[in-house]
Every structure is written in C-alpha cells, then in structure tokens.
Coordinates of C-alpha atoms and ligand atoms in Angstrom, one line a residue:
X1 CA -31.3 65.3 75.1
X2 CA -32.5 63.3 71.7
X3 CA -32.5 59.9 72.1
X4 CA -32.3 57.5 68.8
X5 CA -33.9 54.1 69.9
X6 CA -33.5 50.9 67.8
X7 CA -34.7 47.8 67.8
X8 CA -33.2 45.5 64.9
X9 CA -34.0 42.8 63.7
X10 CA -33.0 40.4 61.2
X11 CA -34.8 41.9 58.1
X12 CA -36.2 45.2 60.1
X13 CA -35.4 47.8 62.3
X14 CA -37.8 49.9 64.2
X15 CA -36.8 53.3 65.5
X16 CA -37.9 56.3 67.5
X17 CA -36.4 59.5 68.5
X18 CA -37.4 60.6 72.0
X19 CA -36.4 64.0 73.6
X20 CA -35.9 63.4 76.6
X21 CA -36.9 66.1 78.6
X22 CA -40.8 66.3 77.2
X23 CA -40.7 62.3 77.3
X24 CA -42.5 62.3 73.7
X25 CA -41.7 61.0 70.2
X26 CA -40.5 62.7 67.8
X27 CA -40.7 60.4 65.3
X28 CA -41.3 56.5 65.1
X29 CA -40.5 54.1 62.2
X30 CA -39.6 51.1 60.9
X31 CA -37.3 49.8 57.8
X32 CA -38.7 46.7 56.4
X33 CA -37.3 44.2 54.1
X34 CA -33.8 44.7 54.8
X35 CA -31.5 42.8 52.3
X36 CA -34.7 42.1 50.2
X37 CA -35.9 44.8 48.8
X38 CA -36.1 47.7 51.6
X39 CA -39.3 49.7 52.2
X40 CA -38.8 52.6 55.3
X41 CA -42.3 53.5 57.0
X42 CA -40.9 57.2 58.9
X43 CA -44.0 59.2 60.6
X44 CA -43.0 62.3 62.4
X45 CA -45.0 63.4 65.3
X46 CA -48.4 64.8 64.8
X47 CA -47.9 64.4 60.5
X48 CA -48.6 61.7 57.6
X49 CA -46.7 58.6 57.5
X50 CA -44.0 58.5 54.9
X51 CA -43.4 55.9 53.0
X52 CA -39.9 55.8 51.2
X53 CA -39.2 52.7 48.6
X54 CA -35.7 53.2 48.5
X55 CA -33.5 50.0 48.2
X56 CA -32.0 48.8 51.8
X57 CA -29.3 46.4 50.9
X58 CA -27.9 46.1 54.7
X59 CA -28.6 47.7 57.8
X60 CA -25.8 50.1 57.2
X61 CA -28.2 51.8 54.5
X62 CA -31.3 51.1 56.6
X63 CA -29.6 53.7 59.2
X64 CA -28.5 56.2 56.8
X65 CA -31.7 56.2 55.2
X66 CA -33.5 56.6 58.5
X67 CA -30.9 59.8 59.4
X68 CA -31.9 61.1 55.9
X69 CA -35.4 60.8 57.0
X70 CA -35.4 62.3 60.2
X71 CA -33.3 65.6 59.1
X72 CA -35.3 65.5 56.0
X73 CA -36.3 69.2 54.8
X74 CA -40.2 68.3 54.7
X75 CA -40.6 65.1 57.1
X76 CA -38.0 65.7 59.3
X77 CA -37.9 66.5 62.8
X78 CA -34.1 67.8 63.4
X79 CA -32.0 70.0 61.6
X80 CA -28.5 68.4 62.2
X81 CA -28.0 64.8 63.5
X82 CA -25.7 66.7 65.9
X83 CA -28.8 67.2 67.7
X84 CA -28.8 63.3 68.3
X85 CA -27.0 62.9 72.0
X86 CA -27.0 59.2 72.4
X87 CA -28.3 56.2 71.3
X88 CA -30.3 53.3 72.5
X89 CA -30.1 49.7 71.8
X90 CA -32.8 47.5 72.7
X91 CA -30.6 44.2 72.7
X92 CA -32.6 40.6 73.6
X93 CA -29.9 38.5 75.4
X94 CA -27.5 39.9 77.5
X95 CA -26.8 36.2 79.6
X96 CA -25.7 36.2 82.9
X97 CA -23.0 38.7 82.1
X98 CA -25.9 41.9 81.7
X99 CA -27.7 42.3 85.1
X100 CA -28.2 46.3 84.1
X101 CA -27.9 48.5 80.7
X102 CA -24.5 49.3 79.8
X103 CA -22.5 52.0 77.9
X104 CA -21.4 50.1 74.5
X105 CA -17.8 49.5 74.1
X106 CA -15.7 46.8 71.9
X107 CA -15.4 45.1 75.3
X108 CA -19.3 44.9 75.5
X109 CA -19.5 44.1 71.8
X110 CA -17.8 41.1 72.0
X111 CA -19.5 40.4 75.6
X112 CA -23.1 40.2 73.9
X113 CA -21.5 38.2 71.0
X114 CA -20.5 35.5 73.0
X115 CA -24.3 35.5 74.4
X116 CA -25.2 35.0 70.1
X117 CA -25.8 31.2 71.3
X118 CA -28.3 31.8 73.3
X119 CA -30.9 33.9 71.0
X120 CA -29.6 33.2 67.7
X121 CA -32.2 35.0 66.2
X122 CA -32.0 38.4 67.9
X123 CA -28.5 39.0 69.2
X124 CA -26.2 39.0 65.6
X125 CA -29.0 41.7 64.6
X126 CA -28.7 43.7 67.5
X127 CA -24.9 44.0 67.1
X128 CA -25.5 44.9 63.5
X129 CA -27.6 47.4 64.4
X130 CA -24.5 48.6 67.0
X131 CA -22.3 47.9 64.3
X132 CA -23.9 50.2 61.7
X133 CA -24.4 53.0 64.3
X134 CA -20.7 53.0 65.5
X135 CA -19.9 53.7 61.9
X136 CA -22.0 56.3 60.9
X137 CA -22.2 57.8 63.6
X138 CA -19.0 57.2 65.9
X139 CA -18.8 60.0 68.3
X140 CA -22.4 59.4 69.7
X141 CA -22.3 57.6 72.7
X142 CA -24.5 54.6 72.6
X143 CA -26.2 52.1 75.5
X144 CA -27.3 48.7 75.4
X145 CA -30.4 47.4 77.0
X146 CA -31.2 44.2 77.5
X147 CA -34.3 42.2 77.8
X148 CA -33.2 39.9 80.0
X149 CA -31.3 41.9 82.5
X150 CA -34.2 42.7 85.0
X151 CA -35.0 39.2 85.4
X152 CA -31.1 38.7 86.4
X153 CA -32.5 38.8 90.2
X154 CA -34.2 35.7 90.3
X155 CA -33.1 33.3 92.8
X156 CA -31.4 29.9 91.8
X157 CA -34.9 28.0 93.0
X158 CA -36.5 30.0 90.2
X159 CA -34.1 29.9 87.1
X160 CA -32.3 26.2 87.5
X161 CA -34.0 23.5 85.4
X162 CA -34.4 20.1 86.5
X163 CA -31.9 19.1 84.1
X164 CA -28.4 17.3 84.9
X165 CA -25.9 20.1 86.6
X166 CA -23.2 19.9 84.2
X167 CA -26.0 21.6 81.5
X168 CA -26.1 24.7 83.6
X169 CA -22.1 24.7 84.1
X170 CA -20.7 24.2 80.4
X171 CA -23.7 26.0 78.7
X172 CA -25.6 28.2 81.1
X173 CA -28.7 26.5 80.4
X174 CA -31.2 28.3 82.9
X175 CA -34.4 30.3 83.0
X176 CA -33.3 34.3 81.9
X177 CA -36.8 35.9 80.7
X178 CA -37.7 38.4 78.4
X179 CA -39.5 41.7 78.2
X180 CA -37.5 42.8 81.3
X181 CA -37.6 46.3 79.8
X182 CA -41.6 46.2 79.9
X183 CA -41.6 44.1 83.3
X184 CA -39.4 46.4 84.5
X185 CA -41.1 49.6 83.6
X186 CA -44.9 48.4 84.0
X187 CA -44.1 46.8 87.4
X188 CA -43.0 50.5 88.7
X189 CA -46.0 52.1 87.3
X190 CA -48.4 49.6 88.9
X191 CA -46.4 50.3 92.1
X192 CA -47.3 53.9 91.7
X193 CA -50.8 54.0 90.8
X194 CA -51.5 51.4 93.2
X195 CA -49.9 53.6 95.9
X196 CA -47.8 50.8 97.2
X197 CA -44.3 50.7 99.1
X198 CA -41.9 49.8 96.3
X199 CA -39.9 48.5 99.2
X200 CA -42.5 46.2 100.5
X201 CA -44.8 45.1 97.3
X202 CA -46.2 42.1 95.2
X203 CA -46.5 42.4 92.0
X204 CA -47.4 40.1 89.2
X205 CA -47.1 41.9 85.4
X206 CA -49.2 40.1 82.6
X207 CA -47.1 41.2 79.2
X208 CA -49.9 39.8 77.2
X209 CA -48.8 41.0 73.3
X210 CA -48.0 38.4 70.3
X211 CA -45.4 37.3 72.2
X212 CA -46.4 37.0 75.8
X213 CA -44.6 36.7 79.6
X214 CA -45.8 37.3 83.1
X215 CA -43.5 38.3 86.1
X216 CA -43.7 38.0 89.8
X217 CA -42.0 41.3 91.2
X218 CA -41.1 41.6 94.5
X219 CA -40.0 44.5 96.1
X220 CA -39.3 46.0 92.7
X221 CA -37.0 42.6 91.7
X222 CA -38.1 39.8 89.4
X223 CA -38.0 36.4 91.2
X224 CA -39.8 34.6 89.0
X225 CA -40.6 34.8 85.1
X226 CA -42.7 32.4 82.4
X227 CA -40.1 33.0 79.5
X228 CA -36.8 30.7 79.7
X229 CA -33.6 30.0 78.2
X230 CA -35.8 31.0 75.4
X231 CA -38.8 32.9 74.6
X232 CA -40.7 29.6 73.9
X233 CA -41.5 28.9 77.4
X234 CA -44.3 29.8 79.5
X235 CA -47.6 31.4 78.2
X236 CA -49.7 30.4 74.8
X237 CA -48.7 33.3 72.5
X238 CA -50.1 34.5 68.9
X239 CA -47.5 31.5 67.4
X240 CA -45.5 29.8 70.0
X241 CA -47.0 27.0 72.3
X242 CA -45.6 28.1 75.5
X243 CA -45.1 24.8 78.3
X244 CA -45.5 21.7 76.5
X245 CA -44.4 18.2 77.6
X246 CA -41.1 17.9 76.2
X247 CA -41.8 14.5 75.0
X248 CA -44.5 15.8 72.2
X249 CA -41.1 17.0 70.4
X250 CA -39.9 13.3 70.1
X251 CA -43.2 12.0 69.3
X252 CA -44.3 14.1 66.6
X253 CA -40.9 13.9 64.9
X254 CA -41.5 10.2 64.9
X255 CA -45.1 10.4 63.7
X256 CA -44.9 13.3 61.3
X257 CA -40.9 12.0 60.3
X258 CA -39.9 15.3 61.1
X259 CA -36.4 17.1 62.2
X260 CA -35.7 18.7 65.4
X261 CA -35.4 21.8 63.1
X262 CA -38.9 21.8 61.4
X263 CA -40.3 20.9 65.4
X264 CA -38.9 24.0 66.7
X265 CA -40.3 25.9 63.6
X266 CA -43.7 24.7 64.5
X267 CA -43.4 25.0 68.4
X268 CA -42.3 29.2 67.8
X269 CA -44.0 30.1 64.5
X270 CA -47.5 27.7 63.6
X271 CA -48.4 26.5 67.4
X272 CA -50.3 29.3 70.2
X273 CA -53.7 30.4 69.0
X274 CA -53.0 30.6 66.0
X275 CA -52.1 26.9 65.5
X276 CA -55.0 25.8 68.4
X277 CA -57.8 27.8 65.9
X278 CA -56.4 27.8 62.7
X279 CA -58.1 31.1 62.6
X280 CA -55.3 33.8 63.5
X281 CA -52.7 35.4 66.0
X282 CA -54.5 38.3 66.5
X283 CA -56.7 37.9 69.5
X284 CA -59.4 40.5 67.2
X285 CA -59.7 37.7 64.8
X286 CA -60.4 35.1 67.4
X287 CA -63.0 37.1 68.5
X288 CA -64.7 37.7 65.2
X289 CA -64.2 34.1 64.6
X290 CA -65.4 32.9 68.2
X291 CA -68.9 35.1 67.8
X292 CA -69.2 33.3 64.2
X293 CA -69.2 30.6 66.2
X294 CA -65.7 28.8 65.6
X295 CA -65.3 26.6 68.3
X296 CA -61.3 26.2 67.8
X297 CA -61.4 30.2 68.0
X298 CA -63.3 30.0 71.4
X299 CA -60.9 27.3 72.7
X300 CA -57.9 28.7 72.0
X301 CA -58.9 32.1 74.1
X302 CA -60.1 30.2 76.7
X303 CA -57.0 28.2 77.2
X304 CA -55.0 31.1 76.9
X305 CA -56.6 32.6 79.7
X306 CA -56.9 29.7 81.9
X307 CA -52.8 29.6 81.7
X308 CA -52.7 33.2 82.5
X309 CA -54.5 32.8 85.7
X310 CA -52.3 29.4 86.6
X311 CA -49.2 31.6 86.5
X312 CA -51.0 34.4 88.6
X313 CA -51.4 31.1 91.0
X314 CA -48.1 29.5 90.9
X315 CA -46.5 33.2 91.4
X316 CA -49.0 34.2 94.3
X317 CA -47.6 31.3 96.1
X318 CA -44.0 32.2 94.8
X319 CA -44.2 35.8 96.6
X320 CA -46.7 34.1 99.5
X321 CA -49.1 36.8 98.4
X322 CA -49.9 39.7 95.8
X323 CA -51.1 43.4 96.0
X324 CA -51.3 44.1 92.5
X325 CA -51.7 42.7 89.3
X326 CA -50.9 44.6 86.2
X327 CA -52.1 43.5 82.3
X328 CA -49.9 45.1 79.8
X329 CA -49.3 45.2 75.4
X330 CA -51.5 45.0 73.1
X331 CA -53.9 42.5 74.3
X332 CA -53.7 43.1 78.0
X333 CA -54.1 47.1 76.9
X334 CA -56.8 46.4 75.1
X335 CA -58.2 42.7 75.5
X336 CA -61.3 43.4 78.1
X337 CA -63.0 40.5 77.7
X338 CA -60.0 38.7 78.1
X339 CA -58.9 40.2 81.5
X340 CA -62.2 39.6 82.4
X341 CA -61.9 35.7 82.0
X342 CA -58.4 35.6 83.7
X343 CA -60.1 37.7 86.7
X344 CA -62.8 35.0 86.8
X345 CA -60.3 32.5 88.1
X346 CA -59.1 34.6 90.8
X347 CA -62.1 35.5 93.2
X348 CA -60.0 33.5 96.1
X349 CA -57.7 36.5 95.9
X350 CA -60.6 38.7 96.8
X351 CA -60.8 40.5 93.4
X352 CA -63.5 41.9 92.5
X353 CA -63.7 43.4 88.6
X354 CA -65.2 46.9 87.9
X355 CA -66.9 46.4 84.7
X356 CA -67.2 49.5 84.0
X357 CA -63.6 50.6 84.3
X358 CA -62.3 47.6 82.8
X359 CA -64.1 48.1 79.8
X360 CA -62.2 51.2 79.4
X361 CA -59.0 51.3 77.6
X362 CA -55.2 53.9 76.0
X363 CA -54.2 55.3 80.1
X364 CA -53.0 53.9 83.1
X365 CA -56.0 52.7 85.1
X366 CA -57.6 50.6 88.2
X367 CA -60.0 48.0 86.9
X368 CA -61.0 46.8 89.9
X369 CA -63.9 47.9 92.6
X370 CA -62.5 49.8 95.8
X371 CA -63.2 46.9 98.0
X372 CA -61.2 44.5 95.8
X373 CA -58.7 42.9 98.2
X374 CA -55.7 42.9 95.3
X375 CA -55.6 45.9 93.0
X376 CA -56.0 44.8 89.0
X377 CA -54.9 47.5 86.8
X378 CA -54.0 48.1 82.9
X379 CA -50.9 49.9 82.4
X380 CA -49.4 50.6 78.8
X381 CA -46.0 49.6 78.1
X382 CA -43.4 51.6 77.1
X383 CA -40.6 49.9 76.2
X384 CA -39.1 52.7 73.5
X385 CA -39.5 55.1 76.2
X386 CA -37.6 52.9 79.3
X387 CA -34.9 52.0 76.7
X388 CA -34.4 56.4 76.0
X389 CA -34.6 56.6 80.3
X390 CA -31.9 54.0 80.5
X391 CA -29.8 55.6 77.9
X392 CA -29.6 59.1 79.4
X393 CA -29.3 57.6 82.9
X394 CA -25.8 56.7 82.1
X395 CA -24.3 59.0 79.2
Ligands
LIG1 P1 -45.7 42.4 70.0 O1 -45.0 43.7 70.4 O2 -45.4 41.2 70.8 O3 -45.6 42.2 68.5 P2 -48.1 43.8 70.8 O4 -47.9 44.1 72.2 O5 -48.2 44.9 69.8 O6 -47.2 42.6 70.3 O7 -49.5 43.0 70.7 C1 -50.1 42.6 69.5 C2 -51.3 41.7 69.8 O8 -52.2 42.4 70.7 C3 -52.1 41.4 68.6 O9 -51.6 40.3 67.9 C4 -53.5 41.2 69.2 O10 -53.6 39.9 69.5 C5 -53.5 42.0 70.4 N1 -54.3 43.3 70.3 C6 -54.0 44.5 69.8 N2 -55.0 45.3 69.8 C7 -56.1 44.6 70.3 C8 -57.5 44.9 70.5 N3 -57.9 46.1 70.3 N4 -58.2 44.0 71.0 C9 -57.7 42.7 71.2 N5 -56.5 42.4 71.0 C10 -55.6 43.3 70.6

C-alpha cells in the first residue's frame, strides 16, 4: 500500500509518500509559506528537487498542489491518487485520551480538538491538515498518530507535578512527552541491534535534534520522559531552555518589564544554545564558532551535554539499571564529538566508547567496545516511516 504522511504545521506542511511494502520513499516534500505567499519544495525519489512557486492561500491548496505534484507527468511518482491507500497524520497532542494511533473519525476530530489547549501551536494545524485531507480526498481512510501516546505508560510518580491536585483534576496539567513516535521506534531498534529481551530491557533514547527529549524505556514502555505538559521541559535545545527555576519567569518580567507572553517567547524561541552563545541553533555552527575560539559557543555544548548525561543518571536510577543507551536525530546521528562528552560522564556505568566506531555515522551502529558493560549505539530515526507502519497496522 501507498502511504501519504503529513506533518502540518502552522505555515508548512511536510509530506512523504511511503509504499509500504519496500519500506522506501517515494517522494518527500514540504509546502512553505502557507497563507503568505506559498513556495512547495517536491523531490521524488532518486531525481532533482522541484521547486513550484505557486500561490498556497490555505492548506486546502497546499494539498491539492502537493497531489498535483506527486501525479505530476514529469515529477511524479503515481499515476492516479487512487493509488494512495491511506493516510497518515502525525498529530502532537493527543492528551490522556490517545494512549495508541487511531483511525480518524468526527468523533476523533473533535477528541484531539478538545486536547487544542494543550499545544496550541501544533494541534489546530494538525486538524487542518485532517480537515483538508477529508475533503479532497474523502474516501481514503486516514490514521492519526500522536506524539505523545507512547509516553501514555508512565506511572503517576513520573508524570504528576508537584503542583496543588486540583491543577491535575480541572486541567490535566501533568508530564505527557513528545517524540513518542521516534522514542517509540528508536527504542525497538536499539532493542534489536543490542540483542536484548524486549521483555526484560532498559533502555534510555537520547532524541537529540533542534528540539530535543530523552526516554527511559522499560520493557518496551516509557516510564519516564524530559518533555512535559509542554515541549519546553527537560533538555537545552537549539532555542528552548529546557528546566529552569520557575522563578527566573517572575524575575525577569520584573527586571526587563516584560509580559508572561514575551517570557514564554524567549524561554521556546531565543533561550538553548542559541540564546547561551549568541552564535546559533545548529550544533555545526557552535562548533565552527567553539574552534574560533568563542567561549559562549564552547559553553553552551558543554552544558548541553552535561544535562544529557544527568538525565541518563536520574533515569538509570528510575529503571534501577540500563543495558542500552541509544542517541538519535540529527545531532545524536551525527554529533560525535558530542556523544563523546555525554559518554565521558558515564564511565560508572562501565562504558567504554569505541572511537573508532563512534566516529562513524548514516546506519544503525554500536559505538561502544565489546567489553562495555551498557551498550551505546546511534540509531536514525524514522519518524515518517513509524507514522506509514502505524497507518497500515490498522486500515
Ligand atoms: P528537528 O527535526 O527537531 O528540526 P533534526 O533532528 O533534523 O531536528 O536535527 C537538527 C539539528 O541537528 C541541527 O540543528 C543541528 O544542530 C544538528 N545536526 C544536524 N546535522 C549535524 C551534523 N552533521 N553535525 C552536528 N550537528 C548536526
């Protein structure tokens, strides 16, 4: 079967169609500037990126345009869009009501609408991006899958804040987590190519992109998770500031006379490395920067790293043990040097780095020596691909 995935966003919407039986791409793409001006970026597999200017006034055009494209006589990869079996909808929040990936229905429409509070940001785009599928394309069956939902086995000891009762009751104010979808699938890889027993494993999952979560999976469950509520939590990322004393909020809105508004724009888009070096989010320009000599650059990695390898603590102790420990997106693909530093915290585990393998990088891979008493490994992400598995798995 062909499998449309979509990820929309506010202003974008990023795309790939996946047949399902080779497991490949057949083409990946992204609209950008939706409601602006619209610019569609459509590369089929093994060809040239296209680059189509056409005007995307909504995300109703943005699909159309991205159907035009992929039955397109010259760029195309399908002849029909009967061809297209199902499709796929990453969605961010799916609550406490989404514990799996469901088959899209007005009942599950107005299910993830009422989680909109939650991630305000994310969730009215990903029903828009439903919305616009259901219409142009109403006899496909569609699946929604959530980034939360694999985290929805955490015990109460790991999501509940220490925050009055009545907070979790009338809002449902608790930990969730993201990247489930990449947790999820990366934490099952690592369990293979580790040749452990799914049903009696440790595994802690470094998602270590722009945005940026670990996980503590045990026996193929989340029980613990760095992300919150809200993505903020947690980790240093390219932008946000991860755990911060609550307090800072209140005192830099008295010092800088500042809104609780403009805070929370600085805590998720100016704070992380780039904020800490004033140099970048991309951990390639800190390292430029840090051989130049920029001390901010230098700090900001190492502080990164250093919170990476707390969390690998503090979840060690919350599975009383680990076997493996995966690093995953873009800088945990591809970031050696990095891995290296969070390793350099954790010889009490008994883990020894191979240099040589770590330096290595683009396929599933051991990075540590044989002796190493917990396995390290890199394992790429797939979240396009889990999101195509889901959706077959129940249409
Ligand atoms: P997201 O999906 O959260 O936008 P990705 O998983 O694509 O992010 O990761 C993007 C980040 O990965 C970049 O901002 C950069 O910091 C890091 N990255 C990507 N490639 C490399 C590389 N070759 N070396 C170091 N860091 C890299």
């Amino acid at each position: 079967m062909k499998v449309l995935v979509v990820n929309c966003g506010s202003s974008s919407l990023k795309y790939q169609l996946i047949d399902s039986e080779t497991e490949k791409a057949l083409a990946v793409g992204l609209c950008e500037r939706i409601g602006i001006d619209g610019r569609l970026n459509h590369t089929p597999a093994g060809g040239e990126k296209v680059v189509i200017n056409d005007p995307l006034p909504n995300h109703e055009v943005a699909i159309q345009s991205v159907l035009a494209a992929l039955t397109d006589a010259n760029y195309g990869v399908i002849k029909s869009l009967d061809e297209i079996g199902a499709v796929g909808h990453r969605v961010v929040h799916g609550g406490e009501k989404f514990a799996s990936s469901v088959v899209i229905n007005d009942e599950v429409i107005a299910a993830i609408e009422e989680c909109n509070d939650l991630a305000p940001l994310h969730n009215p785009a990903n029903l828009i991006g439903i919305n616009a599928c259901k219409t142009i394309m109403p006899g496909v069956p569609m699946v929604a899958v959530f980034d939360t939902a694999f985290h929805q086995t955490m015990p109460k000891e790991a999501y509940l804040y220490g925050l009055p009762f009545e907070y979790y009751d009338k809002y449902k104010i608790r930990r969730y987590g993201f990247h489930g979808t990449s947790h999820s699938f990366v934490s099952k890889r690592a369990i293979d190519v580790a040749g452990l027993d799914a049903k009696n494993s440790k595994v802690i999952v470094c998602h270590l992109g722009n945005g940026a979560s670990i996980s503590a999976v045990k026996n193929g469950e989340s029980v613990d998770t760095s992300m919150g509520l809200t993505p903020l939590e947690g980790l240093i990322m390219g932008t946000r500031s991860g755990d911060i004393d609550p307090a800072i909020i209140e005192f830099i809105a008295h010092k800088e006379n500042k809104s609780i508004d403009d805070i929370m724009t600085i805590l998720n888009k100016k704070s992380g490395v780039q904020g800490m070096s004033g140099v970048s989010s991309d951990f390639r320009d800190l390292a430029k920067a840090a051989d130049e000599g920029n001390e901010h650059a230098k700090e900001a990695v190492a502080v990164f790293a250093y919170r990476v390898a707390k969390y690998i603590g503090a979840y060690v102790a919350a599975m009383n043990g680990v076997d493996a420990i995966a690093f995953t997106a873009g800088l945990g693909e591809n970031d050696g040097k990095v891995r290296k530093t969070v390793c350099s915290y954790l010889g009490y585990l008994g883990i020894t780095l191979d240099e040589e393998e770590n330096a290595k990088r683009g396929f599933e891979n051991i990075i540590t020596t044989k002796d190493s008493k917990v396995k390290v490994l890199v394992i790429p992400t797939n979240e396009e691909l889990a999101i195509a598995r889901e959706t077959v798995a129940l249409v």
